[in-house]
mmCIF file of C-alpha atoms and ligand atoms in Angstrom:
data_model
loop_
_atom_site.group_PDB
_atom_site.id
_atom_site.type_symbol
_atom_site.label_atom_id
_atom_site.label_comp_id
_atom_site.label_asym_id
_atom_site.label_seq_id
_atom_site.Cartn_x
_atom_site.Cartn_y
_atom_site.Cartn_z
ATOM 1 C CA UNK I 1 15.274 32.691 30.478
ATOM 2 C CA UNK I 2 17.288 36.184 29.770
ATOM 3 C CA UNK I 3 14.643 38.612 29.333
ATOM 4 C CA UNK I 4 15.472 42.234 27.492
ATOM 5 C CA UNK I 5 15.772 44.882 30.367
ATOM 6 C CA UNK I 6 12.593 46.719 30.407
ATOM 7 C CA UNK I 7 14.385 50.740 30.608
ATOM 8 C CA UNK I 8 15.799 52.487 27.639
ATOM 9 C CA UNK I 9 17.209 56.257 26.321
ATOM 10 C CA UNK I 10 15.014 58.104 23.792
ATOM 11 C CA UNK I 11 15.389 61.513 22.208
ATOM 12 C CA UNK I 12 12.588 64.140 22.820
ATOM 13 C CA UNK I 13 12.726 66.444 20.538
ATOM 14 C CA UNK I 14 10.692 69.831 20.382
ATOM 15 C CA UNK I 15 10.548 73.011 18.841
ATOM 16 C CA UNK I 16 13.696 74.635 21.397
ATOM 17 C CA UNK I 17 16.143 71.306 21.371
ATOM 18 C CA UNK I 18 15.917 67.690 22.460
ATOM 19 C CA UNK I 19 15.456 65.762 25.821
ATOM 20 C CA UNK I 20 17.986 63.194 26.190
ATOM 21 C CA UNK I 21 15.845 60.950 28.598
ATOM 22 C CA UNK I 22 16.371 59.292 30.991
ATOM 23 C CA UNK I 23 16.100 62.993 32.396
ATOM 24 C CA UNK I 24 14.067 65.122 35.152
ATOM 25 C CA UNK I 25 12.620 68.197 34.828
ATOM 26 C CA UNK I 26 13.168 70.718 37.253
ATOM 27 C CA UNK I 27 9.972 72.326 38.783
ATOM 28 C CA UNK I 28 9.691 76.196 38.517
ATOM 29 C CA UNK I 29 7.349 77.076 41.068
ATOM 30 C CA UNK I 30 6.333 80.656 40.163
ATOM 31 C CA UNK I 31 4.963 82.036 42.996
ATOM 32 C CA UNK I 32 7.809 81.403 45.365
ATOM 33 C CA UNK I 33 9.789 84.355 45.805
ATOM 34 C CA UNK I 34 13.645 83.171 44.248
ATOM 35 C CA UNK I 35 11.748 82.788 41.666
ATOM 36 C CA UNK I 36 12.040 86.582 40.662
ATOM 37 C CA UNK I 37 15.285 86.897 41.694
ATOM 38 C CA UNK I 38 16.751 83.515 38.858
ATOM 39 C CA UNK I 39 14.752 86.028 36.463
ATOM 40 C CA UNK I 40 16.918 88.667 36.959
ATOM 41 C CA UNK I 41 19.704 86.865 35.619
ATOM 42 C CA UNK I 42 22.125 87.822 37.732
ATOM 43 C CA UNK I 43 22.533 83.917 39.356
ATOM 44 C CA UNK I 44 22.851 80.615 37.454
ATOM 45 C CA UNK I 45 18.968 79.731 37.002
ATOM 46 C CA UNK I 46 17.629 75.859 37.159
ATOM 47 C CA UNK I 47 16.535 76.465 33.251
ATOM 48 C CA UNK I 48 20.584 77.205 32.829
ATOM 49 C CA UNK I 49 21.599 73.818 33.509
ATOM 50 C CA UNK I 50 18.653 71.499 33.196
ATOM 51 C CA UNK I 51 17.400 70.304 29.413
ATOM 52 C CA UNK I 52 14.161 71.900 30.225
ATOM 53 C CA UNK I 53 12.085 73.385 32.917
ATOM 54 C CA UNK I 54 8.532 72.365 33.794
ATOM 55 C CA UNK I 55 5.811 75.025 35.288
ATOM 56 C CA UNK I 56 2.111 74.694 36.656
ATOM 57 C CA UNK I 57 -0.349 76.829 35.223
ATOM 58 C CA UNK I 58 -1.266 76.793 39.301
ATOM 59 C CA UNK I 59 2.325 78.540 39.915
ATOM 60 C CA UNK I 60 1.673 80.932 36.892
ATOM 61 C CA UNK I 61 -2.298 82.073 36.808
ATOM 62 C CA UNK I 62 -1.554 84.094 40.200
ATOM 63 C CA UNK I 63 1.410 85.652 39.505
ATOM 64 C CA UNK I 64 2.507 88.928 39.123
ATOM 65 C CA UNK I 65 4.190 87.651 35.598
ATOM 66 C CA UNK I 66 1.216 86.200 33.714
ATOM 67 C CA UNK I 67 0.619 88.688 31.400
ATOM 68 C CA UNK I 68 4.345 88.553 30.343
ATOM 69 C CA UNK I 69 3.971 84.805 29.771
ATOM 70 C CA UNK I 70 0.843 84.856 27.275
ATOM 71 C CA UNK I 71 2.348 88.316 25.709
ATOM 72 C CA UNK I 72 5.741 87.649 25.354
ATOM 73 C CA UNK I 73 5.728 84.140 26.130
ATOM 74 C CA UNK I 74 7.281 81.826 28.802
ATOM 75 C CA UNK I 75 10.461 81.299 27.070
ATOM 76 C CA UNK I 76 11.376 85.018 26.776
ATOM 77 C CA UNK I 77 9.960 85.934 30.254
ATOM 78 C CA UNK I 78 12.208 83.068 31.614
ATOM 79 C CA UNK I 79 14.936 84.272 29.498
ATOM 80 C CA UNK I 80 15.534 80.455 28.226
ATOM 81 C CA UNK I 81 16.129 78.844 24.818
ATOM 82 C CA UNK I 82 15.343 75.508 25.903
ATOM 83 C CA UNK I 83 12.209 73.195 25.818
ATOM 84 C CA UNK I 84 9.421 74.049 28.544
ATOM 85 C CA UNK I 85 6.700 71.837 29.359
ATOM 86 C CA UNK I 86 3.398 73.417 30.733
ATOM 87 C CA UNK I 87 1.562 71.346 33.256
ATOM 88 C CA UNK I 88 -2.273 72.322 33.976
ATOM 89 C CA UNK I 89 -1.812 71.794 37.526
ATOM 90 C CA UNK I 90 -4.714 69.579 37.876
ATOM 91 C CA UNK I 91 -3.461 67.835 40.928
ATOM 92 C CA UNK I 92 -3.114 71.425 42.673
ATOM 93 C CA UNK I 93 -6.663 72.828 41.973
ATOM 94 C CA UNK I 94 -7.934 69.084 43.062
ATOM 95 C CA UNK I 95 -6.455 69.939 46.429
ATOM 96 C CA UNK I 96 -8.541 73.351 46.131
ATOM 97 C CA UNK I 97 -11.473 72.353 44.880
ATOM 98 C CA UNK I 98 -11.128 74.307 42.039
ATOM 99 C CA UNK I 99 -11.634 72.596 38.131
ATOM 100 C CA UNK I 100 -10.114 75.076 35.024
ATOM 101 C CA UNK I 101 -12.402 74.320 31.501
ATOM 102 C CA UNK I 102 -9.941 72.311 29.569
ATOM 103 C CA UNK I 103 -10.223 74.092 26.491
ATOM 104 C CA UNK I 104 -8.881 77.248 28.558
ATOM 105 C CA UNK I 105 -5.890 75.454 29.518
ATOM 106 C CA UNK I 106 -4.662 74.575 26.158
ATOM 107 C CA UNK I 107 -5.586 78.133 25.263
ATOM 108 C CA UNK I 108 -2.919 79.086 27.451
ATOM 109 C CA UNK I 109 -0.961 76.489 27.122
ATOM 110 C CA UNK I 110 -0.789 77.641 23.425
ATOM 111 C CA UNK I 111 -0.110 81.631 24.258
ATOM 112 C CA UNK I 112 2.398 80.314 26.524
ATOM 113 C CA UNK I 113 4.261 79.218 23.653
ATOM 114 C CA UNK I 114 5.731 75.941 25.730
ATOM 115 C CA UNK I 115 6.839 72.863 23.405
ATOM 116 C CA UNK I 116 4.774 70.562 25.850
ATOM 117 C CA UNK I 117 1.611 70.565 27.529
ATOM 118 C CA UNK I 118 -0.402 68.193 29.441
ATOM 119 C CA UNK I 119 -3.724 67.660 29.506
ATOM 120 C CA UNK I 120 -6.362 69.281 32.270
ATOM 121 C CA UNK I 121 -6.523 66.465 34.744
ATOM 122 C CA UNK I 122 -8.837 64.923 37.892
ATOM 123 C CA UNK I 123 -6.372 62.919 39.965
ATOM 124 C CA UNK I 124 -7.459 60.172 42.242
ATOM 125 C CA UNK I 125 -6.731 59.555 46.373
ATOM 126 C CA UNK I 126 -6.377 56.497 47.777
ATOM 127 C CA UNK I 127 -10.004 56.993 49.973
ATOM 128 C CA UNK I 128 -12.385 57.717 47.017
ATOM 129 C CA UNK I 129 -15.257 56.207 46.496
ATOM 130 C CA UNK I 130 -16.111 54.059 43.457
ATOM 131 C CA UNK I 131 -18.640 56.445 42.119
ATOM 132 C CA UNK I 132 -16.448 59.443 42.382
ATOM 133 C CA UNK I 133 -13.441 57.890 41.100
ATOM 134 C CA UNK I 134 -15.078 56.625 37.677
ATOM 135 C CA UNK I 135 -16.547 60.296 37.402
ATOM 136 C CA UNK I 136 -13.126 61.751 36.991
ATOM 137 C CA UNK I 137 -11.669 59.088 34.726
ATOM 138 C CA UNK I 138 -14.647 59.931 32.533
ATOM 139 C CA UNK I 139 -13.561 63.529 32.997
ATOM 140 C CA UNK I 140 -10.063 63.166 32.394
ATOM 141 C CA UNK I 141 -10.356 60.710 29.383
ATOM 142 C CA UNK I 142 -12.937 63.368 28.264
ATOM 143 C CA UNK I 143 -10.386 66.781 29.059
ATOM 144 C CA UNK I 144 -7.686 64.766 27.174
ATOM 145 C CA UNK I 145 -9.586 63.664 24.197
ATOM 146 C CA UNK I 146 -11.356 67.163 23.824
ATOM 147 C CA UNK I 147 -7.997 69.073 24.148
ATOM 148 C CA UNK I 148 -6.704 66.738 21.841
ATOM 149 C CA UNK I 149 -9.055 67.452 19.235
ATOM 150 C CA UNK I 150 -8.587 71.308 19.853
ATOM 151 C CA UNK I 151 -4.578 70.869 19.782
ATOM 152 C CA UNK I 152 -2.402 72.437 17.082
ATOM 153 C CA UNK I 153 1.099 72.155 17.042
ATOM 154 C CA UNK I 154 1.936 72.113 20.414
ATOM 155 C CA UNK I 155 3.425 68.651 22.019
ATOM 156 C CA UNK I 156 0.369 67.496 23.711
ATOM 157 C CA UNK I 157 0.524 64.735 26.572
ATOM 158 C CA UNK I 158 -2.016 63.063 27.833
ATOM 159 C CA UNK I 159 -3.095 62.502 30.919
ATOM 160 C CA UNK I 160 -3.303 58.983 32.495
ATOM 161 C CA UNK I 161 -4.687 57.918 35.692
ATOM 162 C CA UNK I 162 -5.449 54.866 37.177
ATOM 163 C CA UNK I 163 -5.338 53.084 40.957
ATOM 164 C CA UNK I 164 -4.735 49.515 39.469
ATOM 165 C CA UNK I 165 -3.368 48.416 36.209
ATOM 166 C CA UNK I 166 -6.324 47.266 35.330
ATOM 167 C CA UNK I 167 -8.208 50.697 35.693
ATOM 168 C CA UNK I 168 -4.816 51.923 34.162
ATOM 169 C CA UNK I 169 -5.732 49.385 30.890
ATOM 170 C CA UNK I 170 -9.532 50.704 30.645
ATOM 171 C CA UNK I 171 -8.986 54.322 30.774
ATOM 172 C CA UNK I 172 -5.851 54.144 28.299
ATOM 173 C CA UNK I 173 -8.059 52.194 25.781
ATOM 174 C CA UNK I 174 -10.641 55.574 25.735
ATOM 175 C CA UNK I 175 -7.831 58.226 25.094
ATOM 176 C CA UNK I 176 -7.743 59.393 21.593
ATOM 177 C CA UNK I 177 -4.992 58.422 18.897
ATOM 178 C CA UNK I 178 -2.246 60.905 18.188
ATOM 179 C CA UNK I 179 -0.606 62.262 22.120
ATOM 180 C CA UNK I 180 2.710 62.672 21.482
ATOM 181 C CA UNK I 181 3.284 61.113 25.350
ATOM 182 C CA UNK I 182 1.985 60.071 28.091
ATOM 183 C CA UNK I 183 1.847 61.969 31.957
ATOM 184 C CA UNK I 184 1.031 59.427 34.377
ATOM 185 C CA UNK I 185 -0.834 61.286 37.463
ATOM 186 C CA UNK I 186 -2.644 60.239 40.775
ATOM 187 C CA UNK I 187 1.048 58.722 41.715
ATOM 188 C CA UNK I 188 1.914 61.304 44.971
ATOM 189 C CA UNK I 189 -0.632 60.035 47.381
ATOM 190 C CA UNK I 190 0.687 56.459 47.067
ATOM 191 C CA UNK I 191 4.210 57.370 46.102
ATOM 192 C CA UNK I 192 6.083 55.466 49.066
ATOM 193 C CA UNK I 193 4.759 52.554 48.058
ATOM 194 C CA UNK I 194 6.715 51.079 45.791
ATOM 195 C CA UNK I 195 4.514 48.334 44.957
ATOM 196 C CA UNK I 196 2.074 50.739 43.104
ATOM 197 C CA UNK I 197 4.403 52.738 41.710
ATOM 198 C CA UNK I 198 5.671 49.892 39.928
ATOM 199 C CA UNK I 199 2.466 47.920 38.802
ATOM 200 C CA UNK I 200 0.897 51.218 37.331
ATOM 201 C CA UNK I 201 4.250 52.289 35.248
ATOM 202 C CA UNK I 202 4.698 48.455 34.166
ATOM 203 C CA UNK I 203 1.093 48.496 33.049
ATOM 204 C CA UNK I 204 1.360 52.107 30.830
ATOM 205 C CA UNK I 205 4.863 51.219 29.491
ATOM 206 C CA UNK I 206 3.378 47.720 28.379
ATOM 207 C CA UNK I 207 0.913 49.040 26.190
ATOM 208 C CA UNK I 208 3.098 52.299 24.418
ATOM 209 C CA UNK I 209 6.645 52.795 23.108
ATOM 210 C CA UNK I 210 5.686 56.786 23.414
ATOM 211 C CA UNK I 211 7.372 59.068 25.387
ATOM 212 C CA UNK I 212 6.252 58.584 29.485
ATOM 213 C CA UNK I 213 6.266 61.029 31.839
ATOM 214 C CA UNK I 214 6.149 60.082 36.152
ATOM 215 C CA UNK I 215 4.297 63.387 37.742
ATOM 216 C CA UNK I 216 5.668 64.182 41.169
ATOM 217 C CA UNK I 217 7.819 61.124 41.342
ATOM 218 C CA UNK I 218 11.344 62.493 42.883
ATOM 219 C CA UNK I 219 13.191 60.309 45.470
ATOM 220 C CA UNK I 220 15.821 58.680 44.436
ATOM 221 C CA UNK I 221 14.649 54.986 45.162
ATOM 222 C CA UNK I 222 11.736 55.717 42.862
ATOM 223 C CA UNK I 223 14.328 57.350 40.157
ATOM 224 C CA UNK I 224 16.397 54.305 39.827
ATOM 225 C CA UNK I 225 13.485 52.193 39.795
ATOM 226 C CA UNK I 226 11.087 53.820 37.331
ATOM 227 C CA UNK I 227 13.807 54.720 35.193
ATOM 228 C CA UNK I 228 14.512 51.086 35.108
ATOM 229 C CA UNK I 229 10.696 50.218 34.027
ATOM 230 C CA UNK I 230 11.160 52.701 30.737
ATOM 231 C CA UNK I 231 9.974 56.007 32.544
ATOM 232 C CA UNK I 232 11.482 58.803 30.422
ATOM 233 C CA UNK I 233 11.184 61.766 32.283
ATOM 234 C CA UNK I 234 10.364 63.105 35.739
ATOM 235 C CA UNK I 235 9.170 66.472 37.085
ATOM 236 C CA UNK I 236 11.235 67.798 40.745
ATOM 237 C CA UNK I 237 10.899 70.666 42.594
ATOM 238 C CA UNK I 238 12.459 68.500 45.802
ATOM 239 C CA UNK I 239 15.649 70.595 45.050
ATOM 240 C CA UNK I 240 14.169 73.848 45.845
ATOM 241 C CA UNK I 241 11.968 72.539 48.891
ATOM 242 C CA UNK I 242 14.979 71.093 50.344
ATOM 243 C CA UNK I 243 16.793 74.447 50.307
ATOM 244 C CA UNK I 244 14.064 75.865 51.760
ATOM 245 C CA UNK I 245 13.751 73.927 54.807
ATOM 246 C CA UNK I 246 18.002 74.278 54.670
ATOM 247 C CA UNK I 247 18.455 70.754 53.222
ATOM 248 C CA UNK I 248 21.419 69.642 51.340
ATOM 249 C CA UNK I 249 21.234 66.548 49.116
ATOM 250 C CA UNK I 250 24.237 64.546 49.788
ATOM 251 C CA UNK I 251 26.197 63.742 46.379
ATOM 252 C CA UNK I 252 27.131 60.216 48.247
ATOM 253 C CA UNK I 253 23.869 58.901 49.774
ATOM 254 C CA UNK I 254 21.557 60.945 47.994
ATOM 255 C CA UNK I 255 19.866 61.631 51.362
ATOM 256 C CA UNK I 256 18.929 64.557 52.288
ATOM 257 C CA UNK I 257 21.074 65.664 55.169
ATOM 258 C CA UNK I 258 19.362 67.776 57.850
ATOM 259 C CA UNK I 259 21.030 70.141 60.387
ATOM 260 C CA UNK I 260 23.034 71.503 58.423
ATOM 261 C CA UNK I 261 23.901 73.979 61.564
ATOM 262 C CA UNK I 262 25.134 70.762 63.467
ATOM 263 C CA UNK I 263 27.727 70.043 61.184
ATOM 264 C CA UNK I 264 31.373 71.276 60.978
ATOM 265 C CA UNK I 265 31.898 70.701 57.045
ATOM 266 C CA UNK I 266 29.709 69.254 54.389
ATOM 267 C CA UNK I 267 30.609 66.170 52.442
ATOM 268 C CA UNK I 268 32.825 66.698 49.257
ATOM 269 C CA UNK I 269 31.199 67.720 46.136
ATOM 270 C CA UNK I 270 32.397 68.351 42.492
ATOM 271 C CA UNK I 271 28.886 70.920 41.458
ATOM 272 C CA UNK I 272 30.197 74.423 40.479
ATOM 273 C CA UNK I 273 28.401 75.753 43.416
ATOM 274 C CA UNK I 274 30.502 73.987 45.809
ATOM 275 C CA UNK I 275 33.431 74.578 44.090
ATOM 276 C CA UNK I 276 33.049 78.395 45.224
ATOM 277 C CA UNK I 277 30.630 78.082 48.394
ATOM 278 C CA UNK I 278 30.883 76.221 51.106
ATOM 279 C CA UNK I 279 28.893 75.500 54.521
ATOM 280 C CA UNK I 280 28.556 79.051 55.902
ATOM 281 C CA UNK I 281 27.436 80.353 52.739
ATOM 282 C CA UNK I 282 24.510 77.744 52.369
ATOM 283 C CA UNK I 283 23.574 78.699 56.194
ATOM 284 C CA UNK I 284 22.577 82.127 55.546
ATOM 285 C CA UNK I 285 18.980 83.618 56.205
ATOM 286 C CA UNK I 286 18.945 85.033 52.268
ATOM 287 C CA UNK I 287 17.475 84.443 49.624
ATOM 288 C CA UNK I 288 20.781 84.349 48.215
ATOM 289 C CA UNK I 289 21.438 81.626 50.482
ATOM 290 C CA UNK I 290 18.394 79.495 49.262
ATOM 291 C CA UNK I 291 19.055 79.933 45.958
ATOM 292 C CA UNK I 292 22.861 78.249 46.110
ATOM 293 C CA UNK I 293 21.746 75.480 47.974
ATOM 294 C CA UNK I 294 18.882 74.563 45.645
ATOM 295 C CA UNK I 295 21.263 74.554 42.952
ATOM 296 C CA UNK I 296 23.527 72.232 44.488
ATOM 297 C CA UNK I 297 20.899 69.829 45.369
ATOM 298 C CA UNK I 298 19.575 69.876 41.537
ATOM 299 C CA UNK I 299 23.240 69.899 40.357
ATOM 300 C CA UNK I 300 23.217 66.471 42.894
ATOM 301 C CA UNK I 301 19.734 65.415 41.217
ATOM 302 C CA UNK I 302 21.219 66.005 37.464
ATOM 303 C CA UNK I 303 24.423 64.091 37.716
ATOM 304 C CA UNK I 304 22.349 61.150 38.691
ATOM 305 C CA UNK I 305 20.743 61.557 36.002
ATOM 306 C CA UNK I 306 23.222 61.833 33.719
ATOM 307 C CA UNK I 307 24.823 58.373 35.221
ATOM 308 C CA UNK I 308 21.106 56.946 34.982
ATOM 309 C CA UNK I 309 21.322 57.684 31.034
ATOM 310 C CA UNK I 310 25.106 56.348 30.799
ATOM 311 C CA UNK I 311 24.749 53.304 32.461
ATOM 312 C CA UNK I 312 21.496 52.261 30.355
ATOM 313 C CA UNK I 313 22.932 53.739 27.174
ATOM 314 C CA UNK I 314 25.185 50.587 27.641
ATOM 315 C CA UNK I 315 22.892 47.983 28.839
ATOM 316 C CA UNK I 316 24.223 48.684 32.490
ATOM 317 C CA UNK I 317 21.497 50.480 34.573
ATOM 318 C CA UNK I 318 21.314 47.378 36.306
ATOM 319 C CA UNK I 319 24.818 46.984 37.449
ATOM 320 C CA UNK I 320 24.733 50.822 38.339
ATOM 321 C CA UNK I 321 21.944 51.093 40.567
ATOM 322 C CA UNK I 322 23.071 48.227 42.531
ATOM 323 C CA UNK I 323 26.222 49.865 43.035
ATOM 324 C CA UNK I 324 24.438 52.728 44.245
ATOM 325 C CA UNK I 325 22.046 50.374 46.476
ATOM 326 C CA UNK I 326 25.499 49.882 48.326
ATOM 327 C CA UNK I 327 25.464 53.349 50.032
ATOM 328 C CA UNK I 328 21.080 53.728 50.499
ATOM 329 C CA UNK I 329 19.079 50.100 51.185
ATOM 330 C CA UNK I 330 15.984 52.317 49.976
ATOM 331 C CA UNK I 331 17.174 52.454 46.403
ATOM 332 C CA UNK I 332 18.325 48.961 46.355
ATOM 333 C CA UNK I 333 14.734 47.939 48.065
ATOM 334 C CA UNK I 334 12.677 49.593 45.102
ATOM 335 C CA UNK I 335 14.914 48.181 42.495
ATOM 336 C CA UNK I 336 14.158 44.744 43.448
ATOM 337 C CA UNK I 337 10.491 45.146 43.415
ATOM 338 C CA UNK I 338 10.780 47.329 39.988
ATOM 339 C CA UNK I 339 12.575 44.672 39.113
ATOM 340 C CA UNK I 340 9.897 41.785 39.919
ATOM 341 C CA UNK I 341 7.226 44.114 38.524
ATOM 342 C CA UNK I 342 9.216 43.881 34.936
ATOM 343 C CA UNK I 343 8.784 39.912 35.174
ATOM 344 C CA UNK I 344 5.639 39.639 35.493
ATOM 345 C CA UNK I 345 3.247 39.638 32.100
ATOM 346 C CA UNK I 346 2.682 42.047 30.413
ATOM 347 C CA UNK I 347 -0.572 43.394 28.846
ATOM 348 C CA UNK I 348 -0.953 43.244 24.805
ATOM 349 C CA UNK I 349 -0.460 46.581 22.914
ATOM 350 C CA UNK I 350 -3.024 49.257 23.312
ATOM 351 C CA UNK I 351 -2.043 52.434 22.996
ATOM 352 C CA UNK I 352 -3.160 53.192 19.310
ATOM 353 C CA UNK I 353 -0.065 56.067 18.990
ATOM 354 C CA UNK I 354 1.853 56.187 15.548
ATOM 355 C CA UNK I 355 5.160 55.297 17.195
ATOM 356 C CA UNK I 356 7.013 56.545 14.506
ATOM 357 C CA UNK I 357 5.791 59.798 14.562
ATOM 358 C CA UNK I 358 7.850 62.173 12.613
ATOM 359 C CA UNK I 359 10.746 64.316 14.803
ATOM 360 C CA UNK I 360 11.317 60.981 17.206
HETATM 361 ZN ZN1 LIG F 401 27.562 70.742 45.362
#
């Protein structure tokens, strides 16, 4: 029996413009050092050609800038008009040991002036034991609920976390009513499997028609297939890590292609970068250097996007990604397990959000 594909386009809107979605969201990573320089102005920043930019509170508490962004706020010190989201780097501090008081993030969060934050967060790992792991859902169902309550008129996402749909259901049946979307978390440590990835973005997207958002989800497999299961938006920052380690994201594959110093020309492109650069220029010990290449690989990262959101915007995201499957058996791989994930049952409505929330 023909079922209704499970993936869809939405309309974000926020205070500086609207998300057409299907989209990703570059990373800014404010303590790397090209950072400063995109500031400047003088070269084409990610926040000039993305819909919106998203940055860690972990990037922007240590940073020379931080002042600038609660005075001034993180759209002016960016020099942007568009939307920026504000993530409270939960899964960073995790890795530090370090836990922010909730109610401080959204106070920044607020100075900040961003159109969307997310929730303070305490991710899971795969090795965890049971104890520890139901102590921080408690504490993330409780950060999310209490910033909730706290919130004004900032977009406010919520947190979700969960290592099997059914810990996905439990926790999601705790958070508060009125989120205007949903981050799903605790995805990087199991993010090459597939399998996972799929089951715990079925299970959210079965229980809310609100906005969801895939945290650290940013190979292209994954893309196709989570944009398939209804995933709205993603968060990247593979395009400047790539550069860094001299990386170029092939427009064909959508590989990353190593060695770039082994090679005697680079694959044909049609991003404004390569219109004017080429090889040598990309090879350079600069930051200069790193900076053009990172834009080419998000200007590679974007288009696919935009094709993602054509394709489904006529009922053909299907047809497309198998098309791309053709050139990389890893996207055509996750697609058929997204795929089988979609089939299977889904849980009964939840999610208690007004989805017809004024502005969407
Ligand atoms: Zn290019």
């Amino acid at each position: 029996m023909a079922q209704d594909p499970p993936y869809r386009c939405s309309h974000i809107r926020t205070t500086h413009g609207t998300i057409d979605t299907p989209a990703l969201i570059p990373v800014v990573a404010a303590s790397y050092g090209i950072w400063d320089r995109w500031m400047e102005g003088a070269h084409p920043a990610p926040w000039d050609v993305s819909q919106a930019v998203l940055l860690s509170l972990y990037h922007i508490l240590p940073y020379a800038h931080r002042d600038e962004v609660f005075s001034k706020g993180i759209h002016a010190t960016l020099g942007t008009s568009r939307p920026v989201w504000i993530d409270s780097g939960g899964f960073q501090y995790m890795k530090k040991g370090v836990e922010l008081d909730p109610l401080e993030v959204l106070s920044y969060q607020h100075k900040s002036g961003c159109d969307i934050g997310v929730t303070f967060d305490y991710p899971l790992t795969p090795a965890l034991a049971q104890d520890e792991r139901e102590r921080r859902l408690d504490r993330s169902v409780s950060a999310a609920n209490e910033m909730l309550a706290h919130n004004t008129d900032m977009a406010l996402y919520g947190a979700v976390h969960g290592s099997t749909p059914e810990e996905i259901t439990a926790y999601t049946t705790r958070l508060d009513t009125g989120f205007d979307g949903f981050g799903i978390g605790s995805l990087v440590p199991r993010k090459n499997s597939h399998e996972h990835l799929t089951s715990i973005i079925h299970a959210v997207r079965s229980q809310t028609d609100d906005p969801l958002h895939a945290f650290g989800i940013t190979g292209f497999p994954a893309l196709f297939a989570l944009s398939y299961l209804g995933v709205d938006t993603f968060d990247s920052w593979t395009y400047v890590v790539a550069a860094a380690y001299k990386e170029y994201v092939h427009p064909l594959t959508l590989s990353r292609q190593k060695n770039l110093r082994s090679l005697h020309a680079l694959p044909a492109c049609e991003c404004p970068i390569c219109a004017e650069h080429g090889l040598a220029d990309f090879l350079q010990p600069t930051s200069e250097s790193e900076m053009l290449l990172a834009m080419h690989n998000l200007y590679v990262f974007l288009d696919e996007m935009a094709n993602i959101r054509e394709a489904a915007s006529h009922g053909e995201l299907e047809a497309y990604i198998l098309s791309r499957g053709e050139q990389n058996a890893r996207i055509l791989r996750a697609f058929k397990i997204a795929k089988k994930t979609s089939s299977l049952p889904a849980t009964r409505p939840l999610l208690r959000g007004d989805r017809h929330r004024a502005g969407r």
